Short mmCIF file of N, CA and C in Angstrom, two decimals:
data_model
loop_
_atom_site.label_atom_id
_atom_site.label_comp_id
_atom_site.label_asym_id
_atom_site.label_seq_id
_atom_site.Cartn_x
_atom_site.Cartn_y
_atom_site.Cartn_z
N ILE R 1 111.52 108.16 83.53
CA ILE R 1 111.84 107.36 82.37
C ILE R 1 110.84 107.75 81.32
N TYR R 2 111.27 107.82 80.03
CA TYR R 2 110.30 108.14 78.97
C TYR R 2 110.75 107.41 77.68
N GLY R 3 109.83 107.28 76.75
CA GLY R 3 110.09 106.60 75.51
C GLY R 3 108.89 105.69 75.18
N ASN R 4 109.16 104.65 74.30
CA ASN R 4 108.11 103.72 73.98
C ASN R 4 107.59 103.07 75.26
N ILE R 5 106.29 103.01 75.40
CA ILE R 5 105.65 102.59 76.67
C ILE R 5 106.02 101.23 77.18
N ILE R 6 106.18 100.26 76.28
CA ILE R 6 106.50 98.90 76.71
C ILE R 6 107.87 98.82 77.42
N PRO R 7 108.97 99.17 76.68
CA PRO R 7 110.26 99.15 77.40
C PRO R 7 110.36 100.13 78.57
N VAL R 8 109.67 101.19 78.51
CA VAL R 8 109.77 102.16 79.61
C VAL R 8 109.18 101.53 80.92
N CYS R 9 107.96 100.89 80.73
CA CYS R 9 107.36 100.30 81.88
C CYS R 9 108.12 99.12 82.38
N ARG R 10 108.77 98.38 81.49
CA ARG R 10 109.61 97.28 81.91
C ARG R 10 110.90 97.80 82.70
N VAL R 11 111.50 98.85 82.21
CA VAL R 11 112.60 99.41 82.91
C VAL R 11 112.19 99.88 84.35
N PHE R 12 110.97 100.46 84.41
CA PHE R 12 110.37 100.86 85.68
C PHE R 12 110.28 99.69 86.60
N VAL R 13 109.75 98.49 86.09
CA VAL R 13 109.59 97.32 86.91
C VAL R 13 111.05 96.90 87.41
N ASN R 14 112.03 96.87 86.48
CA ASN R 14 113.33 96.43 86.89
C ASN R 14 113.98 97.39 87.91
N LEU R 15 113.83 98.64 87.74
CA LEU R 15 114.39 99.59 88.72
C LEU R 15 113.76 99.37 90.11
N GLU R 16 112.45 99.16 90.15
CA GLU R 16 111.82 98.91 91.38
C GLU R 16 112.37 97.54 91.96
N HIS R 17 112.55 96.59 91.14
CA HIS R 17 113.05 95.29 91.61
C HIS R 17 114.46 95.43 92.22
N TYR R 18 115.30 96.24 91.68
CA TYR R 18 116.63 96.45 92.25
C TYR R 18 116.76 97.41 93.37
N GLY R 19 115.63 97.88 93.88
CA GLY R 19 115.67 98.69 95.07
C GLY R 19 115.29 100.11 94.99
N LEU R 20 114.71 100.49 93.81
CA LEU R 20 114.33 101.92 93.67
C LEU R 20 112.85 102.15 93.77
N LYS R 21 112.13 101.24 94.44
CA LYS R 21 110.68 101.32 94.60
C LYS R 21 110.38 102.67 95.27
N GLY R 22 109.45 103.39 94.64
CA GLY R 22 109.11 104.68 95.20
C GLY R 22 110.01 105.88 94.83
N ARG R 23 111.10 105.53 94.12
CA ARG R 23 112.06 106.58 93.68
C ARG R 23 112.22 106.71 92.21
N VAL R 24 111.37 106.05 91.46
CA VAL R 24 111.44 106.11 90.03
C VAL R 24 110.03 106.36 89.46
N SER R 25 109.92 107.08 88.35
CA SER R 25 108.65 107.39 87.77
C SER R 25 108.63 107.20 86.28
N VAL R 26 107.50 107.09 85.75
CA VAL R 26 107.26 107.03 84.27
C VAL R 26 106.77 108.37 83.78
N LEU R 27 107.32 108.98 82.80
CA LEU R 27 106.83 110.26 82.23
C LEU R 27 105.63 109.90 81.29
N ASP R 28 104.44 110.07 81.82
CA ASP R 28 103.21 109.70 81.12
C ASP R 28 103.12 110.37 79.78
N GLY R 29 103.11 109.59 78.72
CA GLY R 29 103.01 110.18 77.42
C GLY R 29 104.41 110.47 76.78
N GLY R 30 105.44 110.33 77.57
CA GLY R 30 106.76 110.51 77.05
C GLY R 30 107.11 111.99 76.71
N LEU R 31 108.21 112.16 76.00
CA LEU R 31 108.66 113.49 75.61
C LEU R 31 107.70 114.22 74.80
N ASP R 32 107.05 113.56 73.87
CA ASP R 32 106.09 114.22 72.97
C ASP R 32 104.93 114.90 73.80
N GLU R 33 104.39 114.15 74.81
CA GLU R 33 103.33 114.70 75.57
C GLU R 33 103.88 115.88 76.51
N TRP R 34 105.11 115.76 76.94
CA TRP R 34 105.73 116.79 77.72
C TRP R 34 105.80 118.08 76.94
N ILE R 35 106.28 118.03 75.66
CA ILE R 35 106.38 119.14 74.87
C ILE R 35 104.96 119.68 74.50
N ALA R 36 104.01 118.75 74.10
CA ALA R 36 102.65 119.15 73.79
C ALA R 36 101.95 119.87 74.96
N SER R 37 102.37 119.53 76.19
CA SER R 37 101.73 120.17 77.37
C SER R 37 102.42 121.58 77.69
N GLY R 38 103.43 121.96 76.89
CA GLY R 38 104.02 123.26 77.05
C GLY R 38 105.19 123.28 78.00
N TYR R 39 105.69 122.20 78.41
CA TYR R 39 106.84 122.18 79.34
C TYR R 39 108.12 122.42 78.45
N GLU R 40 109.17 122.96 79.18
CA GLU R 40 110.43 123.27 78.54
C GLU R 40 111.21 122.02 78.32
N VAL R 41 112.04 122.09 77.31
CA VAL R 41 113.07 121.09 77.06
C VAL R 41 114.41 121.75 76.84
N SER R 42 115.49 121.05 76.96
CA SER R 42 116.82 121.55 76.79
C SER R 42 117.66 120.60 76.12
N GLU R 43 118.64 121.09 75.37
CA GLU R 43 119.59 120.22 74.74
C GLU R 43 120.90 120.13 75.58
N GLU R 44 120.92 120.88 76.65
CA GLU R 44 122.04 120.85 77.51
C GLU R 44 122.18 119.52 78.24
N VAL R 45 123.39 118.96 78.20
CA VAL R 45 123.66 117.67 78.92
C VAL R 45 124.32 117.99 80.25
N PRO R 46 123.60 117.66 81.34
CA PRO R 46 124.21 117.91 82.61
C PRO R 46 125.39 117.02 82.94
N ALA R 47 126.30 117.50 83.67
CA ALA R 47 127.45 116.67 84.07
C ALA R 47 127.04 115.58 85.00
N ALA R 48 127.52 114.39 84.64
CA ALA R 48 127.15 113.18 85.45
C ALA R 48 128.01 113.23 86.73
N LYS R 49 127.30 112.77 87.81
CA LYS R 49 127.96 112.70 89.14
C LYS R 49 127.99 111.24 89.53
N LYS R 50 129.02 110.82 90.15
CA LYS R 50 129.13 109.55 90.66
C LYS R 50 128.17 109.37 91.80
N GLY R 51 127.35 108.24 91.75
CA GLY R 51 126.39 107.98 92.84
C GLY R 51 126.88 106.89 93.72
N ASN R 52 126.00 106.58 94.66
CA ASN R 52 126.30 105.47 95.62
C ASN R 52 125.04 104.63 95.65
N PHE R 53 124.98 103.51 94.98
CA PHE R 53 123.79 102.69 94.99
C PHE R 53 124.10 101.24 95.35
N THR R 54 123.32 100.76 96.33
CA THR R 54 123.47 99.36 96.68
C THR R 54 122.07 98.65 96.37
N ALA R 55 122.15 97.69 95.54
CA ALA R 55 120.85 96.99 95.21
C ALA R 55 120.25 96.31 96.40
N SER R 56 118.96 96.44 96.49
CA SER R 56 118.19 95.73 97.57
C SER R 56 116.93 95.22 96.91
N LEU R 57 116.94 93.92 96.56
CA LEU R 57 115.87 93.34 95.81
C LEU R 57 114.58 93.42 96.40
N TYR R 58 113.57 93.87 95.60
CA TYR R 58 112.15 93.94 96.01
C TYR R 58 111.43 92.79 95.29
N ASN R 59 110.45 92.16 95.96
CA ASN R 59 109.81 90.96 95.45
C ASN R 59 108.73 91.19 94.45
N ASN R 60 109.05 91.89 93.31
CA ASN R 60 108.05 92.18 92.34
C ASN R 60 108.21 91.36 91.03
N LEU R 61 109.19 90.46 91.01
CA LEU R 61 109.40 89.51 89.88
C LEU R 61 109.47 88.10 90.45
N VAL R 62 108.66 87.19 89.79
CA VAL R 62 108.65 85.84 90.21
C VAL R 62 108.93 84.90 89.06
N ASP R 63 109.28 83.64 89.39
CA ASP R 63 109.59 82.66 88.32
C ASP R 63 108.51 81.63 88.23
N GLY R 64 108.70 80.62 87.37
CA GLY R 64 107.76 79.60 87.07
C GLY R 64 107.48 78.67 88.26
N SER R 65 108.48 78.41 89.11
CA SER R 65 108.24 77.58 90.27
C SER R 65 107.34 78.29 91.24
N PHE R 66 107.51 79.65 91.37
CA PHE R 66 106.63 80.45 92.26
C PHE R 66 105.15 80.32 91.70
N MET R 67 105.05 80.37 90.31
CA MET R 67 103.69 80.33 89.71
C MET R 67 103.04 79.00 90.03
N THR R 68 103.76 77.91 89.72
CA THR R 68 103.15 76.64 89.97
C THR R 68 102.76 76.38 91.41
N ALA R 69 103.57 76.92 92.34
CA ALA R 69 103.30 76.73 93.75
C ALA R 69 102.14 77.65 94.22
N ASN R 70 101.77 78.64 93.45
CA ASN R 70 100.75 79.66 93.90
C ASN R 70 99.59 79.76 93.03
N LEU R 71 99.34 78.78 92.16
CA LEU R 71 98.21 78.86 91.18
C LEU R 71 96.87 79.10 91.85
N THR R 72 96.72 78.47 93.05
CA THR R 72 95.39 78.62 93.74
C THR R 72 95.49 79.43 95.05
N ASN R 73 96.67 80.03 95.24
CA ASN R 73 96.85 80.89 96.44
C ASN R 73 96.07 82.15 96.32
N ARG R 74 95.06 82.38 97.19
CA ARG R 74 94.20 83.59 97.05
C ARG R 74 94.94 84.90 97.46
N SER R 75 96.16 84.76 97.85
CA SER R 75 96.96 85.99 98.08
C SER R 75 97.35 86.71 96.81
N TYR R 76 97.15 85.97 95.73
CA TYR R 76 97.48 86.51 94.41
C TYR R 76 96.34 86.31 93.44
N THR R 77 96.12 87.28 92.56
CA THR R 77 95.11 87.24 91.51
C THR R 77 95.93 87.30 90.17
N ILE R 78 95.89 86.11 89.47
CA ILE R 78 96.72 85.97 88.26
C ILE R 78 95.96 86.74 87.12
N ILE R 79 96.67 87.65 86.48
CA ILE R 79 96.09 88.44 85.41
C ILE R 79 97.02 88.37 84.13
N ASP R 80 96.35 87.98 82.99
CA ASP R 80 96.98 87.92 81.72
C ASP R 80 96.84 89.24 81.03
N ALA R 81 97.99 89.90 80.75
CA ALA R 81 97.94 91.23 80.14
C ALA R 81 97.88 91.21 78.57
N ARG R 82 97.82 89.96 78.06
CA ARG R 82 97.88 89.84 76.56
C ARG R 82 96.53 90.24 75.94
N PRO R 83 96.46 90.52 74.65
CA PRO R 83 95.21 90.73 73.99
C PRO R 83 94.31 89.49 74.14
N LYS R 84 93.05 89.78 74.08
CA LYS R 84 92.01 88.70 74.30
C LYS R 84 92.18 87.49 73.42
N PRO R 85 92.49 87.63 72.09
CA PRO R 85 92.66 86.47 71.29
C PRO R 85 93.75 85.50 71.80
N GLN R 86 94.79 86.05 72.34
CA GLN R 86 95.88 85.21 72.92
C GLN R 86 95.39 84.56 74.22
N TYR R 87 94.69 85.34 75.03
CA TYR R 87 94.16 84.84 76.29
C TYR R 87 93.17 83.73 76.00
N ASP R 88 92.27 83.95 75.02
CA ASP R 88 91.24 82.93 74.67
C ASP R 88 91.83 81.66 74.10
N GLY R 89 92.98 81.83 73.45
CA GLY R 89 93.60 80.56 72.86
C GLY R 89 93.37 80.46 71.37
N THR R 90 92.83 81.54 70.75
CA THR R 90 92.59 81.51 69.30
C THR R 90 93.93 81.67 68.53
N VAL R 91 94.92 82.23 69.18
CA VAL R 91 96.26 82.37 68.66
C VAL R 91 97.21 82.13 69.72
N GLY R 92 98.44 81.72 69.35
CA GLY R 92 99.53 81.46 70.32
C GLY R 92 100.36 80.30 70.02
N THR R 93 101.64 80.36 70.40
CA THR R 93 102.50 79.22 70.22
C THR R 93 103.41 79.10 71.41
N PRO R 94 103.97 78.06 71.77
CA PRO R 94 103.76 76.70 71.13
C PRO R 94 102.37 76.16 71.52
N ARG R 95 101.86 76.61 72.62
CA ARG R 95 100.48 76.16 73.02
C ARG R 95 99.65 77.40 73.28
N ALA R 96 98.44 77.41 72.79
CA ALA R 96 97.58 78.54 72.96
C ALA R 96 96.72 78.46 74.18
N GLY R 97 96.42 79.63 74.74
CA GLY R 97 95.52 79.70 75.97
C GLY R 97 96.19 80.56 77.00
N HIS R 98 95.73 80.31 78.21
CA HIS R 98 96.28 81.08 79.42
C HIS R 98 96.51 80.21 80.58
N ILE R 99 97.15 80.75 81.54
CA ILE R 99 97.46 80.03 82.82
C ILE R 99 96.16 79.82 83.52
N PRO R 100 95.91 78.61 84.06
CA PRO R 100 94.67 78.29 84.73
C PRO R 100 94.30 79.34 85.80
N GLY R 101 93.05 79.79 85.74
CA GLY R 101 92.52 80.70 86.75
C GLY R 101 92.85 82.17 86.45
N ALA R 102 93.64 82.43 85.40
CA ALA R 102 93.96 83.84 85.03
C ALA R 102 92.75 84.62 84.55
N LYS R 103 92.76 85.82 84.88
CA LYS R 103 91.79 86.75 84.33
C LYS R 103 92.47 87.57 83.25
N ASN R 104 91.70 88.16 82.33
CA ASN R 104 92.26 88.91 81.21
C ASN R 104 92.05 90.42 81.37
N LEU R 105 93.20 91.19 81.35
CA LEU R 105 93.12 92.61 81.41
C LEU R 105 94.19 93.09 80.36
N PRO R 106 93.76 93.15 79.10
CA PRO R 106 94.77 93.47 78.02
C PRO R 106 95.46 94.81 78.26
N GLN R 107 96.78 94.80 78.15
CA GLN R 107 97.56 95.98 78.45
C GLN R 107 97.19 97.16 77.50
N PRO R 108 96.77 96.86 76.23
CA PRO R 108 96.41 98.00 75.43
C PRO R 108 95.23 98.83 75.91
N ASP R 109 94.41 98.23 76.80
CA ASP R 109 93.28 98.92 77.40
C ASP R 109 93.66 99.91 78.46
N MET R 110 95.01 99.94 78.86
CA MET R 110 95.44 100.81 79.97
C MET R 110 95.95 102.17 79.49
N TYR R 111 96.06 102.37 78.18
CA TYR R 111 96.69 103.64 77.72
C TYR R 111 96.19 103.90 76.27
N ASN R 112 96.46 105.15 75.89
CA ASN R 112 96.13 105.59 74.53
C ASN R 112 97.30 105.18 73.59
N PRO R 113 97.03 104.30 72.67
CA PRO R 113 98.22 103.79 71.82
C PRO R 113 98.79 104.83 70.92
N LYS R 114 98.15 105.93 70.69
CA LYS R 114 98.66 107.05 69.84
C LYS R 114 99.63 107.98 70.63
N THR R 115 99.23 108.27 71.88
CA THR R 115 99.94 109.21 72.69
C THR R 115 100.82 108.54 73.76
N PHE R 116 100.59 107.26 74.06
CA PHE R 116 101.22 106.56 75.16
C PHE R 116 100.87 107.18 76.50
N VAL R 117 99.76 107.88 76.59
CA VAL R 117 99.33 108.44 77.88
C VAL R 117 98.42 107.36 78.51
N PHE R 118 98.67 107.14 79.79
CA PHE R 118 97.81 106.17 80.51
C PHE R 118 96.42 106.70 80.61
N SER R 119 95.45 105.79 80.65
CA SER R 119 94.03 106.14 80.87
C SER R 119 94.01 106.81 82.22
N ASP R 120 92.86 107.55 82.46
CA ASP R 120 92.78 108.28 83.75
C ASP R 120 92.63 107.23 84.86
N ALA R 121 93.02 107.64 86.08
CA ALA R 121 93.04 106.75 87.19
C ALA R 121 91.70 106.11 87.50
N GLU R 122 90.64 106.85 87.25
CA GLU R 122 89.32 106.24 87.54
C GLU R 122 89.02 105.03 86.62
N LYS R 123 89.32 105.20 85.30
CA LYS R 123 89.17 104.15 84.34
C LYS R 123 90.00 102.96 84.65
N ILE R 124 91.24 103.19 84.99
CA ILE R 124 92.17 102.09 85.34
C ILE R 124 91.69 101.43 86.62
N THR R 125 91.29 102.14 87.65
CA THR R 125 90.83 101.57 88.85
C THR R 125 89.58 100.72 88.65
N GLU R 126 88.73 101.24 87.79
CA GLU R 126 87.46 100.43 87.46
C GLU R 126 87.78 99.16 86.72
N ALA R 127 88.74 99.20 85.81
CA ALA R 127 89.20 97.97 85.08
C ALA R 127 89.73 96.98 86.12
N PHE R 128 90.51 97.32 87.09
CA PHE R 128 91.02 96.44 88.06
C PHE R 128 89.90 95.94 89.00
N LYS R 129 88.92 96.78 89.34
CA LYS R 129 87.76 96.35 90.15
C LYS R 129 87.02 95.23 89.46
N LYS R 130 86.94 95.29 88.12
CA LYS R 130 86.25 94.22 87.36
C LYS R 130 86.95 92.90 87.49
N MET R 131 88.22 92.98 87.81
CA MET R 131 88.96 91.72 88.00
C MET R 131 88.61 91.03 89.32
N LYS R 132 87.86 91.72 90.20
CA LYS R 132 87.40 91.22 91.50
C LYS R 132 88.59 90.66 92.28
N ILE R 133 89.58 91.49 92.43
CA ILE R 133 90.77 91.17 93.23
C ILE R 133 90.41 91.27 94.71
N PRO R 134 90.52 90.17 95.42
CA PRO R 134 90.16 90.20 96.85
C PRO R 134 91.02 91.18 97.60
N GLN R 135 90.46 91.69 98.67
CA GLN R 135 91.23 92.62 99.57
C GLN R 135 92.52 92.00 100.00
N GLY R 136 93.63 92.66 99.87
CA GLY R 136 94.89 92.18 100.27
C GLY R 136 95.60 91.29 99.28
N SER R 137 94.96 90.90 98.17
CA SER R 137 95.52 90.06 97.15
C SER R 137 96.41 90.90 96.23
N ARG R 138 97.56 90.35 95.78
CA ARG R 138 98.40 91.10 94.90
C ARG R 138 98.17 90.65 93.45
N PRO R 139 97.98 91.57 92.50
CA PRO R 139 97.89 91.22 91.12
C PRO R 139 99.15 90.56 90.70
N LEU R 140 99.14 89.39 90.06
CA LEU R 140 100.24 88.69 89.61
C LEU R 140 100.13 88.66 88.10
N LEU R 141 100.85 89.52 87.44
CA LEU R 141 100.68 89.77 86.03
C LEU R 141 101.65 88.98 85.12
N TYR R 142 101.19 88.65 83.95
CA TYR R 142 102.06 88.07 82.90
C TYR R 142 101.58 88.51 81.52
N CYS R 143 102.41 88.26 80.58
CA CYS R 143 102.09 88.57 79.14
C CYS R 143 102.73 87.45 78.33
N HIS R 144 103.30 87.80 77.20
CA HIS R 144 103.99 86.79 76.44
C HIS R 144 105.46 86.60 76.84
N THR R 145 106.20 87.68 77.07
CA THR R 145 107.57 87.61 77.34
C THR R 145 107.98 88.28 78.69
N GLY R 146 107.04 88.86 79.41
CA GLY R 146 107.31 89.54 80.62
C GLY R 146 107.57 91.05 80.52
N ASN R 147 107.44 91.54 79.28
CA ASN R 147 107.71 92.98 79.04
C ASN R 147 106.45 93.83 79.05
N SER R 148 105.50 93.48 78.19
CA SER R 148 104.26 94.33 78.09
C SER R 148 103.41 94.30 79.35
N ALA R 149 103.62 93.23 80.23
CA ALA R 149 102.88 93.19 81.50
C ALA R 149 103.31 94.36 82.38
N GLY R 150 104.43 94.97 81.99
CA GLY R 150 104.94 96.16 82.80
C GLY R 150 103.90 97.28 82.71
N ILE R 151 103.09 97.35 81.59
CA ILE R 151 102.12 98.31 81.44
C ILE R 151 101.00 98.12 82.51
N ASP R 152 100.55 96.92 82.62
CA ASP R 152 99.51 96.59 83.66
C ASP R 152 100.12 96.79 85.04
N TYR R 153 101.47 96.58 85.13
CA TYR R 153 102.11 96.74 86.45
C TYR R 153 102.01 98.18 86.86
N VAL R 154 102.29 99.07 86.00
CA VAL R 154 102.22 100.56 86.31
C VAL R 154 100.74 100.87 86.53
N ALA R 155 99.90 100.37 85.72
CA ALA R 155 98.46 100.66 85.86
C ALA R 155 97.95 100.15 87.22
N ALA R 156 98.41 98.99 87.66
CA ALA R 156 98.03 98.46 88.97
C ALA R 156 98.47 99.37 90.07
N ILE R 157 99.65 99.98 89.96
CA ILE R 157 100.09 100.92 91.00
C ILE R 157 99.21 102.13 90.96
N ILE R 158 98.83 102.65 89.78
CA ILE R 158 97.95 103.73 89.65
C ILE R 158 96.61 103.45 90.39
N ALA R 159 96.19 102.20 90.26
CA ALA R 159 94.90 101.78 90.93
C ALA R 159 95.08 101.40 92.37
N GLY R 160 96.28 101.52 92.87
CA GLY R 160 96.48 101.30 94.36
C GLY R 160 96.91 99.94 94.75
N TYR R 161 97.33 99.13 93.87
CA TYR R 161 97.79 97.72 94.14
C TYR R 161 99.28 97.68 94.22
N ASP R 162 99.73 96.51 94.74
CA ASP R 162 101.19 96.15 94.84
C ASP R 162 101.45 94.94 93.97
N PRO R 163 101.64 95.22 92.64
CA PRO R 163 101.67 94.12 91.68
C PRO R 163 103.01 93.37 91.63
N ILE R 164 102.93 92.23 90.98
CA ILE R 164 104.09 91.35 90.73
C ILE R 164 104.04 90.91 89.30
N ILE R 165 105.13 90.58 88.67
CA ILE R 165 105.19 90.10 87.31
C ILE R 165 105.89 88.69 87.33
N TYR R 166 105.19 87.80 86.63
CA TYR R 166 105.80 86.50 86.32
C TYR R 166 106.73 86.69 85.14
N ASP R 167 107.98 86.74 85.46
CA ASP R 167 109.02 87.19 84.50
C ASP R 167 109.07 86.27 83.28
N GLY R 168 108.91 84.92 83.33
CA GLY R 168 109.04 84.12 82.22
C GLY R 168 107.78 84.13 81.30
N SER R 169 106.66 84.51 81.93
CA SER R 169 105.38 84.70 81.28
C SER R 169 105.05 83.52 80.35
N MET R 170 104.19 83.71 79.37
CA MET R 170 103.72 82.63 78.53
C MET R 170 104.86 81.98 77.67
N GLU R 171 105.88 82.74 77.40
CA GLU R 171 107.04 82.17 76.64
C GLU R 171 107.59 80.97 77.38
N GLU R 172 107.74 81.10 78.67
CA GLU R 172 108.16 79.96 79.50
C GLU R 172 107.08 78.97 79.79
N TRP R 173 105.84 79.43 80.16
CA TRP R 173 104.81 78.55 80.62
C TRP R 173 104.33 77.62 79.48
N ALA R 174 104.11 78.21 78.26
CA ALA R 174 103.59 77.41 77.17
C ALA R 174 104.68 76.46 76.63
N SER R 175 105.97 76.74 76.87
CA SER R 175 107.04 75.90 76.37
C SER R 175 107.20 74.69 77.28
N ARG R 176 106.68 74.80 78.44
CA ARG R 176 106.77 73.63 79.41
C ARG R 176 105.50 72.82 79.30
N PHE R 177 105.58 71.66 78.65
CA PHE R 177 104.38 70.88 78.42
C PHE R 177 103.89 70.14 79.61
N ASP R 178 104.63 70.27 80.77
CA ASP R 178 104.18 69.68 82.02
C ASP R 178 103.24 70.65 82.77
N LEU R 179 103.14 71.93 82.25
CA LEU R 179 102.24 72.88 82.97
C LEU R 179 100.93 73.01 82.23
N PRO R 180 99.88 73.18 83.00
CA PRO R 180 98.52 73.26 82.42
C PRO R 180 98.21 74.52 81.69
N ILE R 181 97.38 74.53 80.66
CA ILE R 181 96.87 75.67 79.95
C ILE R 181 95.42 75.60 79.84
N GLU R 182 94.71 76.70 80.01
CA GLU R 182 93.27 76.74 79.73
C GLU R 182 92.99 77.53 78.49
N SER R 183 91.89 77.24 77.85
CA SER R 183 91.53 77.98 76.68
C SER R 183 90.02 78.27 76.77
N THR R 184 89.62 79.45 76.33
CA THR R 184 88.20 79.79 76.37
C THR R 184 87.59 79.72 74.95
N SER R 185 88.45 79.42 73.98
CA SER R 185 88.09 79.27 72.61
C SER R 185 87.76 77.81 72.22
N HIS R 186 87.03 77.61 71.28
CA HIS R 186 86.75 76.28 70.79
C HIS R 186 86.97 76.23 69.29
N PRO R 187 88.25 76.17 68.87
CA PRO R 187 88.58 76.24 67.44
C PRO R 187 87.97 75.06 66.64
#
């Protein structure tokens, strides 16, 4: 898969969810990086062949009820992939802040925004180590709408984790006034 990094990573997440885990990849840097690296391209369109695919759901997407039931479950480390001002609560609607107990690992820190090339594996692994994810714990990622968390999802795989995305993310969480929100800012 290649193109703009946010939708590419989200498509990657979805394809894994529907049963293609381990059989789909992201073209790091997209087509521009491919060409810049000297690889060949073609304008030839190959003939499509009918395939045989049966979906087999993989548990990498969760909903709000899963989140509320697992806020303190140490089997998961909740990670907010949004930029720090959103995590801190200095900006955001309808309620600013983050899910209680979440750690912040902004998705823009995982790649070069000019080339869409992921940071090297050592840098990504170090960023996840700073999250102090306990052995055997799965990173449970969210962002604003469940799309850009896909970048941290791919980065988590690069770092050797088995990540999950809260699909409703803050768009759902902040809209539900019965759910708690933390803020690290003091406006």
